[in-house]
PDB file of C-alpha atoms in Angstrom:
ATOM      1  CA  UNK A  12     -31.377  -8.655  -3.142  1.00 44.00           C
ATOM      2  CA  UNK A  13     -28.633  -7.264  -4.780  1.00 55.00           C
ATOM      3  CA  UNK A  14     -25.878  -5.937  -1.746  1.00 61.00           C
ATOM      4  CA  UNK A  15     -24.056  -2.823  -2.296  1.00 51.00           C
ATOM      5  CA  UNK A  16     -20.484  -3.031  -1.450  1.00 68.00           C
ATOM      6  CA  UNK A  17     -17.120  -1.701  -2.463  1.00 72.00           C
ATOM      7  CA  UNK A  18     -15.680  -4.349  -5.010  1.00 76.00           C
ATOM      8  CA  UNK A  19     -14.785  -2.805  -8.349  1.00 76.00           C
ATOM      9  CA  UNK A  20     -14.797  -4.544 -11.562  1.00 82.00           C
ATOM     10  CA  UNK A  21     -12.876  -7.531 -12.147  1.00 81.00           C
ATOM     11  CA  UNK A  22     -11.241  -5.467 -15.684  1.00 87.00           C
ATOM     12  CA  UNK A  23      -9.523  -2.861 -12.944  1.00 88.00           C
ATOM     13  CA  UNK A  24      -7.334  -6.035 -11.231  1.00 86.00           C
ATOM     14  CA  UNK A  25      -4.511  -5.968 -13.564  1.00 89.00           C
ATOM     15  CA  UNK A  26      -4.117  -2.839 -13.843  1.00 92.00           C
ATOM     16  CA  UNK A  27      -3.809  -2.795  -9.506  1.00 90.00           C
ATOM     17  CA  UNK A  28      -1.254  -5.194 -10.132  1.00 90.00           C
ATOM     18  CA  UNK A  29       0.295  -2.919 -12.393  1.00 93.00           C
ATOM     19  CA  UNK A  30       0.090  -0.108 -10.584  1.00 93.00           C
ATOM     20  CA  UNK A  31       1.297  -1.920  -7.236  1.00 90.00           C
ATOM     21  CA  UNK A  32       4.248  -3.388  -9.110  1.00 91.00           C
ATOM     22  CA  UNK A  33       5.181  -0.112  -9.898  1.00 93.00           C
ATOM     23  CA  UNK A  34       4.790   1.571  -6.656  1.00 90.00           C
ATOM     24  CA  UNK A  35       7.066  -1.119  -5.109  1.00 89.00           C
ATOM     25  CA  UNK A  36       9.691  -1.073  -7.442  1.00 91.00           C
ATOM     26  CA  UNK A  37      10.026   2.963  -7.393  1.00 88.00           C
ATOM     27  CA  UNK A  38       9.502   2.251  -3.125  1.00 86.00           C
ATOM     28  CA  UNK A  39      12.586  -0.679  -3.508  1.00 88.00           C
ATOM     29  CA  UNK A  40      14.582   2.004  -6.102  1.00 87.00           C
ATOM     30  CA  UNK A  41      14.381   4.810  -3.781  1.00 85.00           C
ATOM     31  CA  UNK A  42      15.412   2.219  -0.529  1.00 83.00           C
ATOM     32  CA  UNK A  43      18.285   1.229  -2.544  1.00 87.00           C
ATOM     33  CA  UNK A  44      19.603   4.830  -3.711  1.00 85.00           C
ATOM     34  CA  UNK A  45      19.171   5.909   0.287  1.00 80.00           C
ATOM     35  CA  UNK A  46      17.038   8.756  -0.915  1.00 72.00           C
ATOM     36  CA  UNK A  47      19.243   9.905  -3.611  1.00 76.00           C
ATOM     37  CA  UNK A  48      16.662   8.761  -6.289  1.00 74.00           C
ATOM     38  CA  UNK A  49      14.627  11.541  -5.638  1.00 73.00           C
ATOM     39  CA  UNK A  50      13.125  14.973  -6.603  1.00 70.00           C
ATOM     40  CA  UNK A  51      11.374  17.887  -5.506  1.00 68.00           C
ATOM     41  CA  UNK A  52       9.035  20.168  -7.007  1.00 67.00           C
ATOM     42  CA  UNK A  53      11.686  23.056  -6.967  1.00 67.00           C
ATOM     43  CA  UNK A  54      13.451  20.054  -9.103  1.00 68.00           C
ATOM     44  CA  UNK A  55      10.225  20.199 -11.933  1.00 72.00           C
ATOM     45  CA  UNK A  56       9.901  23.763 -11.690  1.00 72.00           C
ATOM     46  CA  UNK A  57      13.844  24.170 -12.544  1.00 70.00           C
ATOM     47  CA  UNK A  58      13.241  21.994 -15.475  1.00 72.00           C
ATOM     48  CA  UNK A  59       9.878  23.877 -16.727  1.00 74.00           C
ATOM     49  CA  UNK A  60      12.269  26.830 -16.668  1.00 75.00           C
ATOM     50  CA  UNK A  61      10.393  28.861 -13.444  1.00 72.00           C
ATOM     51  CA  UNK A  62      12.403  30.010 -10.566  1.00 70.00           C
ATOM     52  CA  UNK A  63      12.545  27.473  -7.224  1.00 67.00           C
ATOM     53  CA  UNK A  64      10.006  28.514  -4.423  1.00 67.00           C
ATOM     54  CA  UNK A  65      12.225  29.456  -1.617  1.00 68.00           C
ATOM     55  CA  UNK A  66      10.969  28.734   2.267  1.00 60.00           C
ATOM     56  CA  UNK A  67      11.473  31.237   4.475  1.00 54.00           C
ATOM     57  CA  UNK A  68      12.926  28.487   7.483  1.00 52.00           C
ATOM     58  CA  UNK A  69      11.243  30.323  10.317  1.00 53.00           C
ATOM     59  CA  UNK A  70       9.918  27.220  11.708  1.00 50.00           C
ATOM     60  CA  UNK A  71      13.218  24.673  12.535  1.00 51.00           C
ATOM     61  CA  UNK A  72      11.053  21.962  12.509  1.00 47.00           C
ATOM     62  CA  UNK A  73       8.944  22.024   9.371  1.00 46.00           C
ATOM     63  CA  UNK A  74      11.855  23.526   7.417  1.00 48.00           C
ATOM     64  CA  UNK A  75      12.241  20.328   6.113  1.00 53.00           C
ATOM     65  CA  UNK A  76       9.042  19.798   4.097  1.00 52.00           C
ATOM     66  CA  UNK A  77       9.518  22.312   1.605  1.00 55.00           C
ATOM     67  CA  UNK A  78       9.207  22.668  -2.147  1.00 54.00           C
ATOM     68  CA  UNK A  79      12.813  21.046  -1.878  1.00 54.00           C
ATOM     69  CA  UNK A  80      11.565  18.166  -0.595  1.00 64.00           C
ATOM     70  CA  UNK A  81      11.604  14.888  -2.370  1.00 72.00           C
ATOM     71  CA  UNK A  82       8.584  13.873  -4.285  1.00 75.00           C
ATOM     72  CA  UNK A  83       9.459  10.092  -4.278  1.00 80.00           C
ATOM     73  CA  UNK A  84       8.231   8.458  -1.050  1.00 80.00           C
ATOM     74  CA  UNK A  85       4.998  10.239  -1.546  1.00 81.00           C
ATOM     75  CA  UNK A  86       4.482   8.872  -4.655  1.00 85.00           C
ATOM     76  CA  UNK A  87       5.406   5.545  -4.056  1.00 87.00           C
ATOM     77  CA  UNK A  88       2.696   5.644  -1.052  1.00 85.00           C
ATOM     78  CA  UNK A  89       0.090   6.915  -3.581  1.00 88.00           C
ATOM     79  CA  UNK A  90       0.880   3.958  -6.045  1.00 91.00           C
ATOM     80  CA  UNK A  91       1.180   1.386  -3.107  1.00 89.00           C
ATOM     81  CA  UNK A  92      -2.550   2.461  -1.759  1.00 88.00           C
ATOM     82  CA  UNK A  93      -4.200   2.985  -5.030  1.00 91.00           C
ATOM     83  CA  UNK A  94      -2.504  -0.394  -6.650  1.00 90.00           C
ATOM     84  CA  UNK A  95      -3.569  -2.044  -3.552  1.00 87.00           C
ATOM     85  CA  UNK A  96      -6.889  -1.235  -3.630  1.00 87.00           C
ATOM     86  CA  UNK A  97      -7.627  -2.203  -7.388  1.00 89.00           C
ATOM     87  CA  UNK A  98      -5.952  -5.681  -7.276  1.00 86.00           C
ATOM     88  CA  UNK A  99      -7.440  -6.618  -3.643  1.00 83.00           C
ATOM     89  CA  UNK A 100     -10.868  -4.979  -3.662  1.00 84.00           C
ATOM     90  CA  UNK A 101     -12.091  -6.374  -7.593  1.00 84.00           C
ATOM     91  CA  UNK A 102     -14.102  -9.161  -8.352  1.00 80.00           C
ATOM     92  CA  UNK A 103     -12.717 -12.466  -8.716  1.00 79.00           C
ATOM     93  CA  UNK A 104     -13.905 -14.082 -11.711  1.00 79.00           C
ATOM     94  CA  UNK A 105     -15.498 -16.727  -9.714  1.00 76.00           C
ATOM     95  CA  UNK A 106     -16.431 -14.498  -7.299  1.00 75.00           C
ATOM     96  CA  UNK A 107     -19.136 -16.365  -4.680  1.00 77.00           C
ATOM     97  CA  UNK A 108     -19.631 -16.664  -0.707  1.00 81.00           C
ATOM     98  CA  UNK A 109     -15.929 -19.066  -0.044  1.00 83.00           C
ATOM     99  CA  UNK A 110     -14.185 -15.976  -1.900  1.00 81.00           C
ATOM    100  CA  UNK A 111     -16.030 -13.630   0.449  1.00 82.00           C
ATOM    101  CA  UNK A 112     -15.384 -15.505   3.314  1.00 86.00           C
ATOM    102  CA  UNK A 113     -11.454 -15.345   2.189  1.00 86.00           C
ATOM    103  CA  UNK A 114     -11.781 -11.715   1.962  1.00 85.00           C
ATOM    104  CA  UNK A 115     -12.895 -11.259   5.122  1.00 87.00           C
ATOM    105  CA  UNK A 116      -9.982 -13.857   6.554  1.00 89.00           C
ATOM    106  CA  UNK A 117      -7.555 -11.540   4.510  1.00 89.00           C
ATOM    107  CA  UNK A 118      -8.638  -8.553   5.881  1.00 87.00           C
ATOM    108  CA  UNK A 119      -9.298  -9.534   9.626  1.00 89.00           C
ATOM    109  CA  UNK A 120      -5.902 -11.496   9.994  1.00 90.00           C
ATOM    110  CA  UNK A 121      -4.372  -7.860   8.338  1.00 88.00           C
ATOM    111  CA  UNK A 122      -5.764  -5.903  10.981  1.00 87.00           C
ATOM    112  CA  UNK A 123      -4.846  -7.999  13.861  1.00 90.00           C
ATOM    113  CA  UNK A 124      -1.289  -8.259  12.532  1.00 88.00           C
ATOM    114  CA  UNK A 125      -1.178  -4.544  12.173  1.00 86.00           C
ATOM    115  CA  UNK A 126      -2.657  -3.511  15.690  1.00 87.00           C
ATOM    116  CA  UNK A 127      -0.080  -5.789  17.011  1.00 88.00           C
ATOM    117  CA  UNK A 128       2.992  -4.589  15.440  1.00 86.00           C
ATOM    118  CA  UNK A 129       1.286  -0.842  16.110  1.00 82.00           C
ATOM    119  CA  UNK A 130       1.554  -1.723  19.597  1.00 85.00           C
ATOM    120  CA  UNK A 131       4.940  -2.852  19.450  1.00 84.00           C
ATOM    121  CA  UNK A 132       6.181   0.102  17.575  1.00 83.00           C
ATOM    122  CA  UNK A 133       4.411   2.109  20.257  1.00 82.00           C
ATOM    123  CA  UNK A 134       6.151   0.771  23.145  1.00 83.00           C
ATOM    124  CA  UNK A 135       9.395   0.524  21.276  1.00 83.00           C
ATOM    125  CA  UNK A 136       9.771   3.186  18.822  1.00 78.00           C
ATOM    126  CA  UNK A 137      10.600   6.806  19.312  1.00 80.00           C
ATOM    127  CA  UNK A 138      11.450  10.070  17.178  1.00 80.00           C
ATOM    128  CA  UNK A 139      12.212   9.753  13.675  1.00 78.00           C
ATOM    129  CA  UNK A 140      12.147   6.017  13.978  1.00 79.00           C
ATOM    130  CA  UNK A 141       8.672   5.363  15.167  1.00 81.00           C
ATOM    131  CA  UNK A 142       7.574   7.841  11.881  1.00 80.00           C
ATOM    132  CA  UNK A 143       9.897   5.485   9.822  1.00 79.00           C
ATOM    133  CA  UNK A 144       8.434   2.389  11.289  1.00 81.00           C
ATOM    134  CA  UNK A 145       4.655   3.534  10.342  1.00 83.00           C
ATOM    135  CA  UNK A 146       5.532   4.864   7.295  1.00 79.00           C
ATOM    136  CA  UNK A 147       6.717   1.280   6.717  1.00 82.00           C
ATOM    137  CA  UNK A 148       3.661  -0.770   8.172  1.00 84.00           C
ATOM    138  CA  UNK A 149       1.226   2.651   6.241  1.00 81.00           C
ATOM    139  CA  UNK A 150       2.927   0.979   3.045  1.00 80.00           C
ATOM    140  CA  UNK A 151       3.430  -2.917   3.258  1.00 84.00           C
ATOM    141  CA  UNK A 152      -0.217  -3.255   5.365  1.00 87.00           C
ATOM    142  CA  UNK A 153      -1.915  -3.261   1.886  1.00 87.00           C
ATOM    143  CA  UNK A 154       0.613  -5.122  -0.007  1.00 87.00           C
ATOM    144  CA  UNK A 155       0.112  -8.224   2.380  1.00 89.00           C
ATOM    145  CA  UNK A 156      -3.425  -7.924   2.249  1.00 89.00           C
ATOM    146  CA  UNK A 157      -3.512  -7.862  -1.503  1.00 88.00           C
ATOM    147  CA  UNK A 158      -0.994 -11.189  -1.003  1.00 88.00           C
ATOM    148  CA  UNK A 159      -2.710 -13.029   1.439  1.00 90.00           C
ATOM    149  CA  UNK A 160      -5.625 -12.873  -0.124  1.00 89.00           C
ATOM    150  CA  UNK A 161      -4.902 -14.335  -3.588  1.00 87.00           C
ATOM    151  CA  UNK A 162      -2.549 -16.603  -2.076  1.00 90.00           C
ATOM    152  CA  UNK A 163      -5.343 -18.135   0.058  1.00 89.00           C
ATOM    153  CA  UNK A 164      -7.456 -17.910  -3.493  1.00 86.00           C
ATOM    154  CA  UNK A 165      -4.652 -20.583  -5.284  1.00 86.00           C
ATOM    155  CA  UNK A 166      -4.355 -22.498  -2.486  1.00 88.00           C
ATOM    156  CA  UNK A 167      -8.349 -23.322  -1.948  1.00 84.00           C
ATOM    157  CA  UNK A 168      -8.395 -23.451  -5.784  1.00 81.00           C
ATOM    158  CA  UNK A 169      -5.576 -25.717  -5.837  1.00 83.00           C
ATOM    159  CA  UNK A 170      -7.166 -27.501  -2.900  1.00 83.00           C
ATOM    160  CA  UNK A 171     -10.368 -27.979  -4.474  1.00 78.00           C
ATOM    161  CA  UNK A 172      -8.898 -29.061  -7.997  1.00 75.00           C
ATOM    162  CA  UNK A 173      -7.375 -32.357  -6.085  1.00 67.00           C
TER     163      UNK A 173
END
């Protein structure tokens, strides 16, 4: 009986890789620059010739996300989650019930790792920090899943080789 479940193809890995690499790097570029590597729609619309989309500011505390806002961090989240996803949730080529069983290591030693950071940044984090910190821990969750995973893969491969 053939189970349904949510691994993709093992053709889509490399191009998760790809797409993860990229995310990170833009994620690292924009960490580096402190921001200034950045644009905003108003930034596209500028270059497309239109006129910027001006906010109206009536609200102090969502006067910051505007059509001036930068474009960057959300991008490199989109990248990071959808790179993520294709390299750690594909086939492996030798994919059977040890690789499964790895999977589900991978995953559950990710989720108790995140819980208990989340309930350190709960108890320690406030303000802008604490959305800084899970912004953080919403990005690099994935990654070390995705790493985990395949570096348990070598290892019992490597293992088993010997």
């Amino acid at each position: 009986m053939k189970r349904n479940d949510f691994l993709l193809s093992n053709r889509v890995k490399n191009t998760g890789w790809a797409i993860l690499g990229t995310g990170v790097l833009l994620w690292i570029a924009w960490l580096i620059s402190n921001g200034e590597l950045d644009f905003s729609i108003n930034n596209i619309r500028q270059l497309l010739g239109l006129a910027p989309i001006d906010g109206d500011g009536t609200m102090a505390d969502l006067a910051r996300f505007t059509a001036s806002s930068g474009l960057v961090p959300t991008i490199t989240s989109v990248l990071i989650l959808i790179g993520s996803y294709l390299a750690g949730f594909s086939h492996c080529k030798d994919e059977d019930e040890f690789t499964q069983y790895l999977r589900y290591r991978a995953l559950t030693v990710t989720v108790v790792g995140l819980m208990a950071i989340n309930l350190v940044v709960e108890l320690l984090c406030w303000g802008i920090n604490y959305l800084v910190v899970r912004n953080i821990l919403v990005k690099f969750s994935p990654i070390f899943y995705v790493v985990y995973f395949h570096l348990m893969v070598i290892r019992e491969r490597r293992r088993n080789e010997e």
